[in-house]
Coordinates of C-alpha atoms and ligand atoms in Angstrom, one line a residue:
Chain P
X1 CA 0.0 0.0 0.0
X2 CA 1.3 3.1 -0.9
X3 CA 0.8 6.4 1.1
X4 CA 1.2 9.5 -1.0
X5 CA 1.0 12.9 1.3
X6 CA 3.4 14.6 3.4
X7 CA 5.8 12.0 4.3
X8 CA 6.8 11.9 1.0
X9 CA 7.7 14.8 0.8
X10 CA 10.8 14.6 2.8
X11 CA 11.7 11.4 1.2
X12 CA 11.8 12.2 -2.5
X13 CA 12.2 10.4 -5.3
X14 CA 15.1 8.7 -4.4
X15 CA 13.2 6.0 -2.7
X16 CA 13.1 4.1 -6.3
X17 CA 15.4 2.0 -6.9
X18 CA 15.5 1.9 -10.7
X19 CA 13.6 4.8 -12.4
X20 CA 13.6 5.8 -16.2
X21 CA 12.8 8.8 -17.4
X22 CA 11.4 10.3 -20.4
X23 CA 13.5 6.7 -22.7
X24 CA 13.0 7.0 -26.1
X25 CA 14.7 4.8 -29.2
X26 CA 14.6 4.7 -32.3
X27 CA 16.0 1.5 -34.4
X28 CA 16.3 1.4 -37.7
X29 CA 14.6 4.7 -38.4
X30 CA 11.3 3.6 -36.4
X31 CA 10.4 5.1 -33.2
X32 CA 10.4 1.8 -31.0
X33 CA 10.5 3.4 -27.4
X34 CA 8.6 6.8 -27.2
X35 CA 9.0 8.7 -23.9
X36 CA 9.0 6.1 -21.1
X37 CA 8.5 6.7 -18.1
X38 CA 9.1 4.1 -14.8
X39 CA 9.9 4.0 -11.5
X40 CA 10.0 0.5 -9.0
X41 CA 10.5 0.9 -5.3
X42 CA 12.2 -0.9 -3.4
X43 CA 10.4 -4.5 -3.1
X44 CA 7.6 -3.6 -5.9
X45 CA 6.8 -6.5 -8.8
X46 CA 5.9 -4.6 -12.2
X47 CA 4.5 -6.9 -15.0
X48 CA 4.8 -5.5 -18.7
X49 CA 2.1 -6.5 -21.0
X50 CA 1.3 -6.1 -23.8
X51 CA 1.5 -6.9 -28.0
X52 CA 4.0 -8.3 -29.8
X53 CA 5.8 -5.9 -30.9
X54 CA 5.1 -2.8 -28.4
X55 CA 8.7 -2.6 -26.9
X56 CA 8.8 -5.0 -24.3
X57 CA 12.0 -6.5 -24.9
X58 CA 13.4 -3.1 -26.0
X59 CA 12.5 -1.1 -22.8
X60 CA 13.7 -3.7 -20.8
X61 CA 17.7 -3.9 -22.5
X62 CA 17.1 -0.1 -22.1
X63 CA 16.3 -0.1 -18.6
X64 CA 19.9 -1.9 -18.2
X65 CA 21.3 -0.3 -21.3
X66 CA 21.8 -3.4 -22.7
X67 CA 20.2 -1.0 -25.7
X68 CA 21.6 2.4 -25.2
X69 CA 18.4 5.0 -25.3
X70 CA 18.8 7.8 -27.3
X71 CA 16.7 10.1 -25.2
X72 CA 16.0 10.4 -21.2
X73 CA 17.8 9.2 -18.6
X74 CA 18.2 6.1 -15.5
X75 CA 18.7 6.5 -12.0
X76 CA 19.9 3.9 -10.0
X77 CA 19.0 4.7 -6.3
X78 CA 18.8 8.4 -7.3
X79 CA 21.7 8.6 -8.8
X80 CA 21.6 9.4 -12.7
X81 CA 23.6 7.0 -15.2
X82 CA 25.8 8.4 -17.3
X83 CA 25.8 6.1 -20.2
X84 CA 29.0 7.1 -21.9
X85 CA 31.1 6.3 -18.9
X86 CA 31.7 2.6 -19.5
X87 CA 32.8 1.7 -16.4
X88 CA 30.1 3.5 -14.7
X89 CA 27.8 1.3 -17.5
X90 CA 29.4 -1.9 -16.2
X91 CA 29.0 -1.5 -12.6
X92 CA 25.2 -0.2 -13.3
X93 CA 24.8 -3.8 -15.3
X94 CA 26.0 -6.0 -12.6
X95 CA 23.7 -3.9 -9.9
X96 CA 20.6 -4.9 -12.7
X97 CA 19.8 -8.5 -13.4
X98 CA 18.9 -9.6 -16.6
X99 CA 16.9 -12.9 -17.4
X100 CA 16.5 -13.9 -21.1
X101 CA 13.8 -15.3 -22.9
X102 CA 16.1 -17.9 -24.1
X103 CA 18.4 -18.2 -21.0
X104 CA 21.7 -17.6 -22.5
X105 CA 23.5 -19.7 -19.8
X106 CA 27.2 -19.9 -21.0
X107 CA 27.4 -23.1 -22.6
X108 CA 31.0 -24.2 -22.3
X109 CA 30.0 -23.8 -18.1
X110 CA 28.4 -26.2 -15.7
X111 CA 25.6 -24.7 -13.8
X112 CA 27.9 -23.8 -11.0
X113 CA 30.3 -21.9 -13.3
X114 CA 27.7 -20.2 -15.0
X115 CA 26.9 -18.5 -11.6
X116 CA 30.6 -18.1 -10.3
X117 CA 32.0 -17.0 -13.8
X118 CA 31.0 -13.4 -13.0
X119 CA 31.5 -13.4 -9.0
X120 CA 35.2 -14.1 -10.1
X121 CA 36.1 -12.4 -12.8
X122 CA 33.7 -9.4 -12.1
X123 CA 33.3 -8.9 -8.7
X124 CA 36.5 -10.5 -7.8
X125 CA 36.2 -12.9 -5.7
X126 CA 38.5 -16.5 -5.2
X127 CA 37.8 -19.4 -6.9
X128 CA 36.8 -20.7 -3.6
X129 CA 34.5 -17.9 -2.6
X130 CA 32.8 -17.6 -5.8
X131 CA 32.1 -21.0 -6.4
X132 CA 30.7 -21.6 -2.5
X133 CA 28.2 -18.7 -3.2
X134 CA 27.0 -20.2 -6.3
X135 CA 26.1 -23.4 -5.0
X136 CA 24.6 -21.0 -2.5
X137 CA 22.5 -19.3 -5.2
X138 CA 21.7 -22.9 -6.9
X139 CA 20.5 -24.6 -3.6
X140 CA 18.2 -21.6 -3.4
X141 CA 16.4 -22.0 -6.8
X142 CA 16.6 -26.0 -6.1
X143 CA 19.2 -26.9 -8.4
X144 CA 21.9 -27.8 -5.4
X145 CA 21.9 -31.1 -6.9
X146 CA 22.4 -30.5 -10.6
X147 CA 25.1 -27.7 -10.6
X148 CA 27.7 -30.6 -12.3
X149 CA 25.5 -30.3 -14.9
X150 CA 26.4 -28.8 -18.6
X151 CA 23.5 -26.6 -19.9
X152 CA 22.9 -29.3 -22.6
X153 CA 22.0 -31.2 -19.7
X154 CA 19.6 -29.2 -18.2
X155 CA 15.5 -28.8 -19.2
X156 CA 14.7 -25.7 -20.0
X157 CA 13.1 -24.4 -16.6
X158 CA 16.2 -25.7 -14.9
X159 CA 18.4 -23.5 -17.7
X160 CA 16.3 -20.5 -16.3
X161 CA 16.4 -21.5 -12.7
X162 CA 20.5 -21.3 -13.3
X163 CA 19.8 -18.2 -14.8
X164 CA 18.3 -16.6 -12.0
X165 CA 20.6 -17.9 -9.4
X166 CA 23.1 -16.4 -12.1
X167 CA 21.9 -12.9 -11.8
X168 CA 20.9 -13.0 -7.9
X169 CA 24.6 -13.8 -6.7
X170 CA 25.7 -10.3 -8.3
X171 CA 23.5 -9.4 -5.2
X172 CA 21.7 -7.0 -7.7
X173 CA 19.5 -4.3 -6.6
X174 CA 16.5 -5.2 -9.2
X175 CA 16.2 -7.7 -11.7
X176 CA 14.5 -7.6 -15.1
X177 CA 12.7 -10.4 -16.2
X178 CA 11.6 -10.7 -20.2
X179 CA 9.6 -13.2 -20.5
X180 CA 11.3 -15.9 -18.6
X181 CA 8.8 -18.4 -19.4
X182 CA 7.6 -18.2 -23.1
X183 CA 10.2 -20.5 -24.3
X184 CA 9.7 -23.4 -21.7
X185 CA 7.2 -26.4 -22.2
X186 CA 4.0 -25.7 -20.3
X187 CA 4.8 -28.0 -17.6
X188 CA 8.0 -26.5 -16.7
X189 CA 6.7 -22.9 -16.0
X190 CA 5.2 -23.2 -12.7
X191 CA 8.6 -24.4 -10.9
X192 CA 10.5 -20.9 -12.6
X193 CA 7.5 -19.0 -12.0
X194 CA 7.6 -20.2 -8.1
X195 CA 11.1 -19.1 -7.8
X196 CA 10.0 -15.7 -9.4
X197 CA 7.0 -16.0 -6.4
X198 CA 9.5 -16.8 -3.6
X199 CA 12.0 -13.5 -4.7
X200 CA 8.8 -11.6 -5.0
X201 CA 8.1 -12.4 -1.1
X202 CA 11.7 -12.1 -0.1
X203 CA 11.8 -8.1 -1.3
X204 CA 13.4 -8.4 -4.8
X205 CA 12.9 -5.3 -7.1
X206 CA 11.3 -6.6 -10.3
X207 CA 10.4 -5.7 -13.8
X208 CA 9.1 -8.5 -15.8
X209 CA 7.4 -8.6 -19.1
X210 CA 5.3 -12.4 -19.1
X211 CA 2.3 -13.5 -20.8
X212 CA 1.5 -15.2 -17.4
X213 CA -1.7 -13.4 -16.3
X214 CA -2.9 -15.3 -13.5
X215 CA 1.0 -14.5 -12.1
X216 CA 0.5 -11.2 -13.0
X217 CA -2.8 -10.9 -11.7
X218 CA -2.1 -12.4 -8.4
X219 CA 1.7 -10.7 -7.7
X220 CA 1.8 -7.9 -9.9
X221 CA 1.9 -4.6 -7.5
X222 CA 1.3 -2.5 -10.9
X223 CA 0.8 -3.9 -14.6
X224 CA 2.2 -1.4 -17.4
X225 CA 0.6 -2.0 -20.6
X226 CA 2.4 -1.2 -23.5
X227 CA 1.5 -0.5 -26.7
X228 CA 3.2 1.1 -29.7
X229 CA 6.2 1.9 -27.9
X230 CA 4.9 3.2 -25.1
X231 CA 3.2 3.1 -21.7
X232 CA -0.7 3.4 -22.3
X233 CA -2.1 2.2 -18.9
X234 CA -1.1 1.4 -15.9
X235 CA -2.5 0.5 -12.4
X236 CA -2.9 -2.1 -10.1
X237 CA -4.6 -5.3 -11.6
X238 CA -7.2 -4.9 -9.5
X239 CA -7.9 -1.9 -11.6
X240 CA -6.8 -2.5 -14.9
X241 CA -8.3 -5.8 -14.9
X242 CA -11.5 -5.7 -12.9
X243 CA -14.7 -7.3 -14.3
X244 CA -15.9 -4.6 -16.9
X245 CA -13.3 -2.4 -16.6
X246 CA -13.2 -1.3 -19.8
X247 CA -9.3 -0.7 -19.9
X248 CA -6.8 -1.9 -23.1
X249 CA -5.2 -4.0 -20.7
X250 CA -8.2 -6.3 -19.8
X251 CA -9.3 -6.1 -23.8
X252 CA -5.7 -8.0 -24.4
X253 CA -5.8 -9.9 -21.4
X254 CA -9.4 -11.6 -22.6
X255 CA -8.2 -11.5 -26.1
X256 CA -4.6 -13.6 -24.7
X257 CA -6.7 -15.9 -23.0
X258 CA -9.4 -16.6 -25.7
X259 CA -6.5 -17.4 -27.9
X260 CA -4.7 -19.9 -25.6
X261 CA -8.2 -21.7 -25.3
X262 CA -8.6 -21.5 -28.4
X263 CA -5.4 -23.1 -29.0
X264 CA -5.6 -25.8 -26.4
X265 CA -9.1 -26.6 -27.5
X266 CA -7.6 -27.6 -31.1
X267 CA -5.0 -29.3 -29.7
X268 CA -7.4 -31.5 -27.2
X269 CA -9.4 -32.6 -30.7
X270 CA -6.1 -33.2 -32.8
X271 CA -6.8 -29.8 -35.4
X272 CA -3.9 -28.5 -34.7
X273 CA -2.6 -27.6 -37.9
X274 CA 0.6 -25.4 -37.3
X275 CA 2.4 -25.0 -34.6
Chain M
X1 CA 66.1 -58.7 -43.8
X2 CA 69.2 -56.7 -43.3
X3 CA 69.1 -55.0 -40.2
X4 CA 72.7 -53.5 -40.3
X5 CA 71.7 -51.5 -43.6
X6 CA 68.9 -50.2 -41.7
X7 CA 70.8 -49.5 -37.9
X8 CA 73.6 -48.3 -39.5
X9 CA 72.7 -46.3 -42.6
X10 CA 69.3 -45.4 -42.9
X11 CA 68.2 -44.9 -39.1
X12 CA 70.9 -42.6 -38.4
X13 CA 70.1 -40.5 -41.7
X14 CA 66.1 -40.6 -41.0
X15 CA 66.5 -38.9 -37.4
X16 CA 68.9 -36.3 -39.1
X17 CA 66.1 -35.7 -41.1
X18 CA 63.2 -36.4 -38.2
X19 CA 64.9 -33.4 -36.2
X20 CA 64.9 -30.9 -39.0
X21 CA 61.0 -31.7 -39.5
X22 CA 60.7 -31.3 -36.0
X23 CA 62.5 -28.1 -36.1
X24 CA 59.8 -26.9 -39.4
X25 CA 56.8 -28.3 -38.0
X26 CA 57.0 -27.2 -34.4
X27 CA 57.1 -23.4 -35.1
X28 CA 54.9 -23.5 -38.3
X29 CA 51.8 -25.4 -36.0
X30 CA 52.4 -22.5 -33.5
X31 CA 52.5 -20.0 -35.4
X32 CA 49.9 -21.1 -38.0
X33 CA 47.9 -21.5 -34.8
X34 CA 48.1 -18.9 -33.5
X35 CA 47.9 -16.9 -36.7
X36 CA 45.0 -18.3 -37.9
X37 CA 43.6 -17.5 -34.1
X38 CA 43.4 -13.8 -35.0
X39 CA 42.5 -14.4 -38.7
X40 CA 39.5 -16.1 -38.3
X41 CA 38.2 -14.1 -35.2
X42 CA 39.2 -10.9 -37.6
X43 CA 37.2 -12.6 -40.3
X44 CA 34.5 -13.0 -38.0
X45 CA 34.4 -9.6 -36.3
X46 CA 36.3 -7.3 -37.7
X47 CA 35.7 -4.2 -39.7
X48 CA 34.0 -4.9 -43.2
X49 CA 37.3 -4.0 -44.8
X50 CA 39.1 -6.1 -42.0
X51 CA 36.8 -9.2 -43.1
X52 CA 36.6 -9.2 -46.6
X53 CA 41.2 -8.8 -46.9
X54 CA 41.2 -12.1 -44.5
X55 CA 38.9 -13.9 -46.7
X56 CA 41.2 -12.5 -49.9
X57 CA 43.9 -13.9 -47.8
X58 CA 42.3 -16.9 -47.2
X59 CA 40.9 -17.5 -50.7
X60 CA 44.3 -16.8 -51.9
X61 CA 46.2 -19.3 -49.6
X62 CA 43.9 -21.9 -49.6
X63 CA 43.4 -21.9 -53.2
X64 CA 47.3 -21.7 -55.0
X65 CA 49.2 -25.1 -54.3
X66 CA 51.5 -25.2 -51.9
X67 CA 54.4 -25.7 -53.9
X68 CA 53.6 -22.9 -55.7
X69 CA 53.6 -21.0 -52.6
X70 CA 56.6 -22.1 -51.5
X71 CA 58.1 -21.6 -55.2
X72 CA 57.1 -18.1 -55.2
X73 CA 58.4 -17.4 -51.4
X74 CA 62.0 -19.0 -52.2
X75 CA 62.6 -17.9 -56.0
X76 CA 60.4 -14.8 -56.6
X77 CA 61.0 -13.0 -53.5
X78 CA 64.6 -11.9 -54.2
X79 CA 63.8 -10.2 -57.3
X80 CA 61.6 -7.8 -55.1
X81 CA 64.8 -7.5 -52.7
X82 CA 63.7 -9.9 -50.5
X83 CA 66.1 -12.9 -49.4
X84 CA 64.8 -16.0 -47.1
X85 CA 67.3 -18.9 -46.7
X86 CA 65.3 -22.4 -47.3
X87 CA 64.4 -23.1 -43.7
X88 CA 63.0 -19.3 -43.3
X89 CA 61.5 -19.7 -46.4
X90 CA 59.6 -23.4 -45.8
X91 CA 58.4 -22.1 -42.0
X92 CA 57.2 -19.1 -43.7
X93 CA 55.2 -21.0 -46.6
X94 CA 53.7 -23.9 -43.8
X95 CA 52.8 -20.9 -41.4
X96 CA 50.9 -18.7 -44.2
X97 CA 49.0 -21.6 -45.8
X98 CA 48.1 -23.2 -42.4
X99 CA 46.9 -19.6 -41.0
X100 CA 44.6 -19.7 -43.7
X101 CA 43.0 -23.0 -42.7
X102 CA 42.9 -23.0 -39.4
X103 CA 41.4 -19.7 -40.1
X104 CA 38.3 -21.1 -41.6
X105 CA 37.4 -22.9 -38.4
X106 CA 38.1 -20.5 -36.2
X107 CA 35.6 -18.7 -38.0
X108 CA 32.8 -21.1 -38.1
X109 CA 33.5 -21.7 -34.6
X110 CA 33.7 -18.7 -33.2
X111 CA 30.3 -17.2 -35.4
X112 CA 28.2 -20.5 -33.9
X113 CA 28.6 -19.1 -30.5
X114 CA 25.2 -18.4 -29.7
X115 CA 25.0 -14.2 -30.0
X116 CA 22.8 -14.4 -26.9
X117 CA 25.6 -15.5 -24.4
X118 CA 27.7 -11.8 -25.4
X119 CA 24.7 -9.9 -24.3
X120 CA 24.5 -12.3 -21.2
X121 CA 28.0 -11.5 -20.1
X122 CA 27.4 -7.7 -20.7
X123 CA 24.3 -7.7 -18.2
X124 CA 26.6 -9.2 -15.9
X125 CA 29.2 -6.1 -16.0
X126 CA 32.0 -8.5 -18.0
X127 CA 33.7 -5.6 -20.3
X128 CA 34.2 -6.8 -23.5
X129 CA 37.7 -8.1 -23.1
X130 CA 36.2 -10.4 -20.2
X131 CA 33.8 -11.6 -22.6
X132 CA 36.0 -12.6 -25.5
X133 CA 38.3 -14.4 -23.0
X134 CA 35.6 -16.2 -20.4
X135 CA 33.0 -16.4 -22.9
X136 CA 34.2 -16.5 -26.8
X137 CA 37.1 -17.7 -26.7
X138 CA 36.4 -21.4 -24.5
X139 CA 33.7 -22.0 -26.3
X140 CA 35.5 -21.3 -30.4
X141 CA 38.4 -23.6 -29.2
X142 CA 36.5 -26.2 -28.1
X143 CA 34.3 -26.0 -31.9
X144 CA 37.2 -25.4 -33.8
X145 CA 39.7 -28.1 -32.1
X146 CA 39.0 -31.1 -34.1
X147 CA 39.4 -29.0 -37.7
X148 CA 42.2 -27.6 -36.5
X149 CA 43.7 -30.9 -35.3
X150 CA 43.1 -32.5 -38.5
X151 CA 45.1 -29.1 -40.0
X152 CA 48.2 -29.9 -38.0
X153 CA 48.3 -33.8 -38.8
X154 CA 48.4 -32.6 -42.6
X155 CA 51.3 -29.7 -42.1
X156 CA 53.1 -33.0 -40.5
X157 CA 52.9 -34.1 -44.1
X158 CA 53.3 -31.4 -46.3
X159 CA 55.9 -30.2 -44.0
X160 CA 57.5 -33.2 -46.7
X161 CA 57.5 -30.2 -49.4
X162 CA 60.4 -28.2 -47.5
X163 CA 62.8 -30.3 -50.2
X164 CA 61.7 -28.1 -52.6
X165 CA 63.2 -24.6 -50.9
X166 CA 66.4 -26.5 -50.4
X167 CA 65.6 -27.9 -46.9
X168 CA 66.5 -31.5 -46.4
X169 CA 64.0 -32.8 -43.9
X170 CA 62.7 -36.6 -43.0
X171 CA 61.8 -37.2 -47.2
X172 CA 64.9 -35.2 -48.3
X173 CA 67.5 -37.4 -46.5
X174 CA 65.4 -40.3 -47.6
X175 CA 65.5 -39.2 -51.0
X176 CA 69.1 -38.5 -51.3
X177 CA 70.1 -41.8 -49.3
X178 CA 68.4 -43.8 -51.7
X179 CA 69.8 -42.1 -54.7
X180 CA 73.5 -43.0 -52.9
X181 CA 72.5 -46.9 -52.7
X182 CA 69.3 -47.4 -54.8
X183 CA 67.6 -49.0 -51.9
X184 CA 64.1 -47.2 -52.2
X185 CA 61.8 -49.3 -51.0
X186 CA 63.4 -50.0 -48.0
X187 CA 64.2 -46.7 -47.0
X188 CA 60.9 -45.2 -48.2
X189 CA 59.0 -47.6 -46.0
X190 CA 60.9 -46.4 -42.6
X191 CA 60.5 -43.2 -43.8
X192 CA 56.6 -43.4 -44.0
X193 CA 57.0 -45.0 -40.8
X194 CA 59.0 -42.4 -39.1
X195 CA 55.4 -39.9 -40.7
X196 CA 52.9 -42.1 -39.5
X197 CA 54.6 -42.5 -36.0
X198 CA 54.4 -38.6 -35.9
X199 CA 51.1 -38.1 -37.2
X200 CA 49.8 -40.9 -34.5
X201 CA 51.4 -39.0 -32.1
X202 CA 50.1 -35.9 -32.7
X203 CA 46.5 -37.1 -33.3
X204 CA 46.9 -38.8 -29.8
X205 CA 47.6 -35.6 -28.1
X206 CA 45.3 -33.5 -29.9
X207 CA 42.6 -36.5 -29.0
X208 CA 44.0 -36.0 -25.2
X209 CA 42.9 -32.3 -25.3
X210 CA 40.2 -32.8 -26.9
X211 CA 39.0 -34.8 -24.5
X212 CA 40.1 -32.9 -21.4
X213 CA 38.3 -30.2 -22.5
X214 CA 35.1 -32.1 -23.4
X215 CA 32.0 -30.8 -22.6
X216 CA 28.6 -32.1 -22.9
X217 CA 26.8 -30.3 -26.4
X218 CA 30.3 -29.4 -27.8
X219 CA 33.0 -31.7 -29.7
X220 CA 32.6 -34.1 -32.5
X221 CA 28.8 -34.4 -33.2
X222 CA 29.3 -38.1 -35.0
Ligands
ATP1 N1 17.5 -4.0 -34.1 C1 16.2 -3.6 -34.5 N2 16.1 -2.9 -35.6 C2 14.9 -2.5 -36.1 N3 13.8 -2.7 -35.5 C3 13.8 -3.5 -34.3 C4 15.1 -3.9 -33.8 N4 14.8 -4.6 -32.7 C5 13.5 -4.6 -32.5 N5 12.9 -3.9 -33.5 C6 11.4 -3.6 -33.6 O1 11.0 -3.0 -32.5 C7 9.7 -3.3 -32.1 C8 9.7 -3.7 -30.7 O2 10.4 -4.9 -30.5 P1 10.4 -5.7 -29.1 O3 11.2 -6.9 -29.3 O4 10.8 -4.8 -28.1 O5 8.9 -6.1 -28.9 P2 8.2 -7.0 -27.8 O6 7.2 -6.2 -27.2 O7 9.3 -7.5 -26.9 O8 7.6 -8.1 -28.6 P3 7.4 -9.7 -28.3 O9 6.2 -9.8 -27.4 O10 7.3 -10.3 -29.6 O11 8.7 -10.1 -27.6 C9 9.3 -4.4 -33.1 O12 8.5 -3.9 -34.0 C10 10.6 -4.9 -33.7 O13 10.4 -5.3 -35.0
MG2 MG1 10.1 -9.5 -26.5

């Protein structure tokens, strides 16, 4: 619950934790991010919705300048990014997580050196240290037992449960999430989704674009929906997607949901024609 | 079977010529190595211009024999001032041609590293030097090993081609022994021993490293 009113007042602004300003980008020659606008606090879960196509992905590299804007700025606990300062970029990175659609574990790296690669050779800790703290991080997504493994030995949910452990040992102070379950079998997404759940309860600071609406519906503190490149609505989902609400958001989200019944319904009578 | 013809004579000439092989392969697999390292990571991500003179390069080396090479290195370099003494002149010729291939799968290797994984290591804060060594590189060596192993058993055999810039290696001595007492067969069959005992060797250690460095979704797919 958020009070707004005079306590505020003495503590500005830099209570957010990650906050964009104004982003813009163009790629290509198209306008693909048009003034955006964000801000999470500490703790807060924001879900980005939203067509394919609107920018998701984009604002997200943005938000860690995976994608450098063109126009606005960041702020990392208040203090502004300066994106030309590459070793100001790098330390900003490692303080933002970033989980992939499609993982992107290190492939030459069992699960355990996936997660101690960067503790070592970033943040500079022994061999020792860093690989302790990683079996840390994998014990606490569940994977203590399978961090031997090679990434071609791993299912997909497991890949993105590495993941996760990968970006939470940098100790980050928010992690963005794009769609971290779209590529996984439909079985797999509720363990990665419960890991998502658990960080969500434990205080992490998180941005996450998913097609997961019940998630979103259930954890999200705020859902953005985007559209076009930008930011059209956004509000709590029990706003944005109450009965009859009339919003863009809940037109997509019954839209999203017609269309996956739809699909499952082929599927249960054998019509499926394409995949 | 005389054995004194072959302790006495033809041994003693053959590991003459084994060390001089030694002494051309040895440097030219380095160096080719290592060359064709930086050729084919240039080829993958260099500059436009950068790429397309490594694949001239490469088109040019890998497609002009290499005794013409070698012909043109020892004989045609003088007239534009430019003297190399056999030895020079065959280690020069191995490195150049072997650069080229190795280059090619150094290439392949290093472009099949999924694009993904880069953009991984730069959320993580790895600068892009981190990145090319903890990331790129481990993962094209491993891809490009068993090409390039193959590439180093055949410079054991064409390394047979220094004869022709003057250098008298394992197949010179042979050759001129056999001239001297007419006894080819004999000495040509320890000679292609003496090859296939090195090639063994080398494929043995190159299967060694391969296989220390194995790791599950990499290596030979058959
Ligand atoms: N490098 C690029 N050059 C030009 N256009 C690009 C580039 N990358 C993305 N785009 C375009 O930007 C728009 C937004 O892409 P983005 O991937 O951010 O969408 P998204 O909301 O994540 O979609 P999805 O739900 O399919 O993942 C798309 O129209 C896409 O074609
Ligand atoms: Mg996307």
């Amino acid at each position: 619950m958020r009070v707004e009113g005079a306590a505020c007042v003495n503590e500005p602004r830099e209570q957010s934790v990650l906050r964009l300003e104004g982003v813009g980008k163009s790629l290509g020659g198209r306008r693909i991010l048009n003034d955006v606008s964000l801000s999470l606090r500490k703790g807060e879960l924001k879900v980005l919705i939203g067509p394919s196509g609107a920018g998701k992905s984009t604002l997200l590299q943005c938000a860690n300048c995976l994608i450098r804007p063109d126009q606005g700025e960041i702020f990392l606990d208040g203090e502004r990014l300066n994106q030309h300062n590459s070793g100001q970029l790098r330390l900003f990175r490692r303080q933002v997580g970033m989980i992939f659609q499609d993982f992107n574990l290190f492939d030459h790296l069992s699960a355990q050196g996936n997660v101690s690669i960067a503790l070592e050779k970033v943040r500079g800790l022994s061999r020792r240290e860093a690989g302790e703290r990683a079996l840390a991080e994998l014990a606490r997504v569940g994977l203590a037992d399978r961090a031997a493994l090679y990434p071609a030995e791993l299912s997909g949910g497991q890949k993105q449960r590495v993941a996760l452990a990968r970006a939470l040992a940098m100790d980050p102070r928010a992690i963005l999430l794009d769609e971290p379950t779209s590529a996984l079998d439909p079985e797999l997404v509720g363990e990665v989704l419960a890991v998502i759940r658990d960080l969500a309860a434990g205080g992490m600071t998180m941005l996450m674009a998913t097609h997961q609406m019940d998630f979103a519906r259930a954890l999200a503190d705020e859902i953005l929906f985007m559209d076009n490149g930008r930011i059209i609505e956004q509000g709590g989902p029990d706003v944005l997607l109450r009965q009859g609400a009339g919003t863009r958001t809940l037109d997509f989200c019954t839209r999203l949901s017609l269309e996956l019944a739809g699909r499952d319904g082929l599927k249960a009578n054998g019509l499926e024609l394409l995949p | 079977m005389d054995w004194n013809f072959y302790l006495n004579d033809i041994f003693p000439v053959l590991n003459r010529g084994l060390r001089m092989s030694l002494a051309l392969i040895l440097p030219s697999a380095t160096l080719g190595l290592a060359g064709g390292f930086v050729l084919g990571m240039a080829r993958a991500f260099g500059p436009s211009w950068l790429r397309k003179a490594g694949d001239v390069y490469t088109a040019l080396f890998r497609g002009v024999p290499l005794v013409v090479q070698l012909f043109m290195l020892y004989y045609a370099l003088p007239r534009l001032g430019l003297y190399l003494d056999g030895f020079s002149a065959a280690v020069l010729g191995f490195t150049l041609c072997s650069a080229a291939y190795h280059s090619e799968y150094v290439r392949g290797a290093a472009l099949s590293v999924k694009q993904g994984q880069f953009r991984a290591a730069q959320a993580l804060g790895m600068s892009p030097l981190q990145t090319a060594l903890y990331v790129l590189a481990p993962q094209t060596m491993r891809r490009a090993l068993p090409g390039c192993g193959n590439e180093i058993v055949y410079l054991i055999k064409y390394s047979s081609l220094a004869y022709l810039t003057t250098c008298v290696e394992l197949t010179g001595e042979a050759k001129v022994l056999a001239s001297q007492t007419y006894r080819y067969p004999e000495i040509f069959m320890a000679a292609g021993v003496y090859y296939l005992a090195l090639t063994s060797l080398a494929s043995l250690v190159l299967g060694k490293i391969e296989k220390r460095l194995r790791v599950p979704g990499f290596g030979r797919t058959i």
